[in-house]
Amino acid sequence: MKSAKFYVILLAMFVALSCPFRSDAAPSKVLKLGHAVPEENAYHFGALKFKELVESRTNGDIQIDLFPNNQLGTGERDILEGLQLGTIDLYVGSTGPLGGFEKKFLLFDFPFLFRDKKHVYEVLDGDIGKYVMGLLDAKGIHGLAWMENGFRNLTNAKRPVNTPADASGLKVRTMENKVHMAMWRELGVDPTPMAWSEVFTALQQGTIDGQENPIPVIYTSKLYEVQRHLALTRHVFSPAMIAVAKALYDTLTPEQQEIFQTSAQEAAQHEREVCDKMENDYIKSLEENGMQITRPDLSLFQEASLKVYDEFKGELGDDAKLLDQIIASGK
Ligand code: PAF
């Protein structure tokens, strides 16, 4: 529990630091930033950092109000649609739903694609990451920087999972992402896509057996209250991003756009560090809260999910070669 206190203090420091930059004049823009997870999650630390930097660098001329925990929508797809409609200005969240907006985003959803975080960030911070992020502009969303959600792991209420056979037959909530769903089907799991705001209750009521998410989400959303078993499957890396409504971004002056870009990069760096620390610290906290943790042989899961590559590579068109490049760069 020591680590949880550390994050509460860090959060309090951020809230205190984010106030003194107001000039006397009222801000010319008050923007809404939405995300889907609790304030204790790394996304919120990234959002607070972005708010603090933008407000200070514009002398309070741009104010950013944060709406965590799905206050602005039922889940990430809903918030992203808000950016397209102009009802929400900024997003911090995973890329999970983005394959439904621009199918080339499915590139990052293939199972066991990334070897480790170093591999992830070589790709996301390099040409491939820049290219994929740039594709969103045509969808009314401007990506500012890559953050992270982390490697996803399976939890369930029924049994310990050590092999694909143990997972087979479970009804598991997934994101609304067809590559993720296909992967689970290959493993004999019944994938059930659902908005994040509905998941805790569905787990509590037993309408689904499990879900899959990175450690910081599992801990900060208190899933240990409704899930006994955690298998460290690390089946897919879940990139995250800070993004702004393109129509709003286009109204900013070049100087303000530069402030958004550089502040987002710094906020993303901070968010990655917090997320990484949480991924390490919270495994123990989950155990202390009664979760039984298994460490399956991942090669069994990897083998069982290989077919997904043949099934979905075609959806990437010419960019299927990027998938090969990512795989090659991880070796
Ligand atoms: O599972 C999801 O929908 C996402 O991982 C979450 C929890 C909203 C965080 O990005």
Coordinates of C-alpha atoms in Angstrom, one line a residue, residues 4-310:
A4 CA -0.5 3.7 -3.6
K5 CA 0.3 6.5 -1.1
F6 CA 3.2 7.6 -3.2
Y7 CA 0.8 8.1 -6.2
V8 CA -1.7 10.0 -4.1
I9 CA 1.0 12.5 -2.9
L10 CA 2.3 12.8 -6.5
L11 CA -1.3 13.6 -7.6
A12 CA -1.7 16.2 -4.9
M13 CA 1.5 17.9 -5.9
F14 CA 0.3 18.1 -9.5
V15 CA -3.0 19.6 -8.5
A16 CA -1.2 22.3 -6.4
L17 CA 1.3 23.0 -9.1
S18 CA -1.4 23.4 -11.8
C19 CA -3.0 26.5 -10.2
P20 CA -0.6 29.4 -10.0
F21 CA -0.2 30.1 -13.7
R22 CA -3.4 32.0 -14.2
S23 CA -3.1 35.6 -15.4
D24 CA -5.8 38.0 -14.3
A25 CA -7.4 38.0 -17.8
A26 CA -10.0 35.3 -18.5
P27 CA -8.7 32.5 -20.7
S28 CA -9.6 32.9 -24.4
K29 CA -10.2 29.1 -24.6
V30 CA -11.4 26.6 -22.0
L31 CA -10.9 23.1 -23.3
K32 CA -12.3 19.8 -22.2
L33 CA -10.0 16.7 -21.9
G34 CA -11.7 13.4 -21.4
H35 CA -10.4 10.0 -20.5
A36 CA -11.9 6.7 -19.4
V37 CA -10.0 5.7 -16.2
P38 CA -9.8 6.8 -12.6
E39 CA -7.6 9.8 -11.5
E40 CA -5.1 7.4 -9.9
N41 CA -4.3 5.9 -13.4
A42 CA -1.1 7.0 -15.3
Y43 CA -3.3 8.7 -18.0
H44 CA -4.4 11.2 -15.5
F45 CA -0.9 12.1 -14.5
G46 CA -0.1 12.6 -18.2
A47 CA -3.2 14.8 -18.6
L48 CA -2.3 16.9 -15.5
K49 CA 1.2 17.4 -16.9
F50 CA -0.2 18.5 -20.2
K51 CA -2.7 20.9 -18.5
E52 CA 0.1 22.4 -16.3
L53 CA 2.5 23.0 -19.2
V54 CA -0.1 24.4 -21.6
E55 CA -1.7 26.7 -19.0
S56 CA 1.7 28.0 -17.9
R57 CA 3.2 28.4 -21.4
T58 CA 0.1 30.3 -22.6
N59 CA 0.0 32.4 -19.4
G60 CA -3.4 31.0 -18.6
D61 CA -4.8 32.1 -22.0
I62 CA -5.7 28.4 -22.7
Q63 CA -7.4 26.5 -19.8
I64 CA -7.7 22.8 -19.8
D65 CA -10.3 21.1 -17.7
L66 CA -9.9 17.4 -17.0
F67 CA -12.8 14.9 -17.0
P68 CA -11.6 11.5 -15.9
N69 CA -13.5 8.2 -15.4
N70 CA -15.8 8.4 -18.4
Q71 CA -17.5 11.6 -17.3
L72 CA -17.7 12.6 -21.0
G73 CA -18.7 9.3 -22.6
T74 CA -19.3 5.6 -22.0
G75 CA -15.8 4.6 -23.1
E76 CA -12.9 5.6 -25.4
R77 CA -14.8 5.2 -28.7
D78 CA -17.4 7.6 -27.4
I79 CA -14.8 10.2 -26.3
L80 CA -13.0 10.0 -29.6
E81 CA -16.3 10.5 -31.4
G82 CA -16.8 13.6 -29.2
L83 CA -13.5 14.9 -30.7
Q84 CA -14.8 14.4 -34.2
L85 CA -18.1 16.1 -33.4
G86 CA -16.4 19.0 -31.6
T87 CA -18.1 18.3 -28.2
I88 CA -14.8 17.2 -26.6
D89 CA -11.5 18.9 -27.3
L90 CA -8.8 16.5 -26.0
Y91 CA -8.4 12.8 -25.5
V92 CA -6.0 10.7 -23.5
G93 CA -6.5 7.0 -24.0
S94 CA -5.6 3.8 -25.8
T95 CA -5.6 3.2 -29.5
G96 CA -7.8 0.2 -29.0
P97 CA -10.9 1.7 -30.7
L98 CA -9.0 3.5 -33.4
G99 CA -8.9 0.6 -35.8
G100 CA -12.6 1.3 -36.2
F101 CA -11.8 4.9 -37.3
E102 CA -8.8 4.1 -39.5
K103 CA -8.1 0.5 -40.2
K104 CA -4.4 1.0 -40.5
F105 CA -4.4 1.6 -36.8
L106 CA -5.0 -2.2 -36.5
L107 CA -1.2 -2.5 -37.2
F108 CA -0.4 -2.2 -33.5
D109 CA -3.2 -4.7 -32.4
F110 CA -1.5 -7.9 -33.6
P111 CA -0.8 -10.3 -30.7
F112 CA 2.8 -10.7 -29.4
L113 CA 4.0 -8.1 -32.0
F114 CA 6.2 -6.1 -29.6
R115 CA 9.0 -7.8 -27.7
D116 CA 9.3 -5.2 -24.9
K117 CA 8.9 -1.5 -24.2
K118 CA 12.2 -0.6 -25.9
H119 CA 10.9 -2.2 -29.0
V120 CA 7.5 -0.4 -28.6
Y121 CA 9.1 3.0 -28.4
E122 CA 11.6 2.5 -31.2
V123 CA 8.6 1.9 -33.4
L124 CA 6.2 4.5 -32.0
D125 CA 8.8 7.3 -31.8
G126 CA 10.2 6.4 -35.2
D127 CA 8.9 6.8 -38.8
I128 CA 6.2 4.2 -38.4
G129 CA 4.7 5.8 -35.3
K130 CA 4.7 9.2 -37.0
Y131 CA 3.1 7.9 -40.2
V132 CA 0.3 6.1 -38.4
M133 CA -0.5 9.0 -36.0
G134 CA -0.6 11.3 -39.1
L135 CA -3.4 9.2 -40.6
L136 CA -5.8 10.4 -38.0
D137 CA -5.9 14.0 -39.3
A138 CA -8.2 12.9 -42.1
K139 CA -10.6 11.5 -39.4
G140 CA -10.9 14.9 -37.6
I141 CA -8.4 13.9 -34.8
H142 CA -4.9 15.2 -34.5
G143 CA -2.5 13.0 -32.6
L144 CA -0.1 14.9 -30.4
A145 CA 2.1 12.3 -28.7
W146 CA 2.3 8.6 -27.9
M147 CA 1.6 7.6 -24.3
E148 CA 1.2 4.1 -23.0
N149 CA -1.4 1.9 -21.5
G150 CA 0.9 -1.1 -21.2
F151 CA 1.0 -4.8 -22.0
R152 CA -2.4 -6.4 -21.6
N153 CA -3.1 -9.3 -19.2
L154 CA -6.0 -11.6 -18.7
T155 CA -8.1 -11.6 -15.5
N156 CA -11.0 -13.9 -14.7
A157 CA -13.2 -15.0 -11.8
K158 CA -13.3 -18.7 -12.6
R159 CA -9.9 -20.4 -12.6
P160 CA -6.1 -19.9 -12.8
V161 CA -4.9 -19.7 -16.4
N162 CA -1.6 -21.3 -17.3
T163 CA -2.3 -22.5 -20.8
P164 CA -4.7 -21.6 -23.7
A165 CA -6.8 -24.6 -22.7
D166 CA -7.4 -23.0 -19.2
A167 CA -8.6 -19.8 -20.9
S168 CA -10.8 -21.7 -23.4
G169 CA -14.5 -21.4 -22.6
L170 CA -14.2 -18.1 -20.7
K171 CA -16.4 -15.2 -21.6
V172 CA -14.0 -12.3 -21.7
R173 CA -14.7 -8.6 -22.3
T174 CA -12.5 -7.1 -25.0
M175 CA -12.2 -3.7 -26.5
E176 CA -14.2 -3.1 -29.6
N177 CA -11.3 -4.2 -31.8
K178 CA -11.6 -7.0 -34.4
V179 CA -8.0 -8.2 -34.2
H180 CA -8.1 -8.6 -30.4
M181 CA -11.5 -10.4 -30.7
A182 CA -10.1 -12.8 -33.4
M183 CA -7.1 -13.6 -31.2
W184 CA -9.3 -14.6 -28.3
R185 CA -11.5 -16.7 -30.6
E186 CA -8.4 -18.6 -31.7
L187 CA -7.8 -19.4 -28.0
G188 CA -11.3 -20.7 -27.6
V189 CA -12.4 -17.7 -25.6
D190 CA -15.7 -16.0 -26.1
P191 CA -14.8 -12.3 -26.8
T192 CA -17.4 -9.9 -25.7
P193 CA -16.8 -6.2 -26.7
M194 CA -18.1 -3.7 -24.2
A195 CA -17.6 0.0 -23.4
W196 CA -15.3 0.3 -20.4
S197 CA -17.9 2.1 -18.2
E198 CA -20.0 -1.1 -18.1
V199 CA -17.2 -3.6 -17.4
F200 CA -17.0 -3.5 -13.6
T201 CA -20.7 -4.1 -13.1
A202 CA -20.7 -6.9 -15.7
L203 CA -17.8 -8.6 -13.9
Q204 CA -19.6 -8.1 -10.5
Q205 CA -22.9 -9.5 -11.8
G206 CA -21.1 -12.4 -13.6
T207 CA -22.5 -11.6 -17.1
I208 CA -18.8 -12.0 -18.2
D209 CA -16.1 -14.1 -16.6
G210 CA -13.1 -11.9 -17.3
Q211 CA -11.5 -9.0 -19.1
E212 CA -8.0 -8.1 -20.2
N213 CA -6.0 -4.9 -19.5
P214 CA -2.6 -3.7 -18.3
I215 CA -1.7 -3.9 -14.6
P216 CA -2.2 -0.1 -13.9
V217 CA -5.8 -0.4 -15.2
I218 CA -6.5 -3.6 -13.2
Y219 CA -5.3 -2.0 -10.0
T220 CA -6.6 1.5 -10.3
S221 CA -10.0 0.3 -11.4
K222 CA -10.1 -2.1 -8.4
L223 CA -10.8 -5.2 -10.5
Y224 CA -9.3 -7.3 -7.7
E225 CA -12.7 -6.8 -6.0
V226 CA -14.4 -8.8 -8.7
Q227 CA -11.6 -10.9 -10.2
R228 CA -9.7 -13.6 -8.4
H229 CA -7.2 -14.7 -11.1
L230 CA -4.6 -12.7 -13.1
A231 CA -2.6 -14.4 -15.8
L232 CA 0.4 -12.3 -17.0
T233 CA -0.2 -13.1 -20.7
R234 CA 1.2 -9.8 -22.1
H235 CA -0.7 -10.8 -25.3
V236 CA -0.7 -7.4 -26.8
F237 CA 0.9 -4.0 -26.2
S238 CA -1.7 -1.3 -25.8
P239 CA -0.4 2.1 -27.0
A240 CA -2.1 5.2 -25.9
M241 CA -2.1 8.7 -27.2
I242 CA -2.9 12.3 -26.4
A243 CA -5.0 13.8 -29.2
V244 CA -6.8 17.0 -29.9
A245 CA -9.9 17.7 -32.1
K246 CA -8.4 18.6 -35.5
A247 CA -11.0 21.4 -36.0
L248 CA -9.9 23.0 -32.7
Y249 CA -6.2 22.5 -33.4
D250 CA -6.6 24.3 -36.7
T251 CA -7.9 27.4 -34.8
L252 CA -4.7 27.6 -32.7
T253 CA -1.9 30.1 -33.7
P254 CA 1.3 28.5 -34.8
E255 CA 2.8 29.4 -31.5
Q256 CA 0.0 27.7 -29.6
Q257 CA 0.3 24.6 -31.8
E258 CA 4.0 24.4 -31.0
I259 CA 3.1 24.7 -27.3
F260 CA 0.6 21.8 -27.7
Q261 CA 3.1 19.7 -29.5
T262 CA 6.0 20.2 -27.1
S263 CA 3.8 20.0 -24.0
A264 CA 2.3 16.8 -25.2
Q265 CA 5.7 15.2 -25.8
E266 CA 6.8 16.1 -22.3
A267 CA 3.5 14.9 -20.8
A268 CA 3.8 11.7 -22.7
Q269 CA 7.3 11.1 -21.4
H270 CA 6.1 11.7 -17.9
E271 CA 3.0 9.4 -18.4
R272 CA 5.2 6.6 -19.7
E273 CA 7.5 6.8 -16.6
V274 CA 4.5 6.7 -14.2
C275 CA 2.8 3.9 -16.1
D276 CA 6.0 1.8 -16.2
K277 CA 6.5 2.2 -12.4
M278 CA 2.9 1.3 -11.8
E279 CA 3.2 -1.8 -13.9
N280 CA 6.0 -2.9 -11.7
D281 CA 4.6 -1.8 -8.3
Y282 CA 1.0 -2.9 -8.7
I283 CA 1.6 -6.6 -9.4
K284 CA 2.5 -6.9 -5.7
S285 CA -0.4 -4.7 -4.7
L286 CA -2.8 -6.9 -6.6
E287 CA -1.4 -10.0 -4.8
E288 CA -1.9 -8.2 -1.5
N289 CA -5.5 -7.6 -2.5
G290 CA -6.1 -11.3 -2.9
M291 CA -5.5 -11.9 -6.6
Q292 CA -3.8 -15.2 -7.6
I293 CA -1.2 -14.6 -10.2
T294 CA 0.0 -17.0 -12.8
R295 CA 2.9 -16.6 -15.2
P296 CA 2.0 -18.8 -18.3
D297 CA 4.4 -20.0 -20.9
L298 CA 3.7 -17.3 -23.5
S299 CA 4.9 -19.3 -26.4
L300 CA 1.8 -21.5 -26.1
F301 CA -0.4 -18.4 -26.4
Q302 CA 1.7 -16.9 -29.2
E303 CA 1.5 -20.1 -31.3
A304 CA -2.3 -20.4 -30.8
S305 CA -2.9 -16.8 -32.0
L306 CA -0.6 -16.8 -35.1
K307 CA -3.5 -17.3 -37.5
V308 CA -4.7 -13.8 -36.8
Y309 CA -1.7 -12.5 -38.8
D310 CA -3.0 -14.2 -42.0

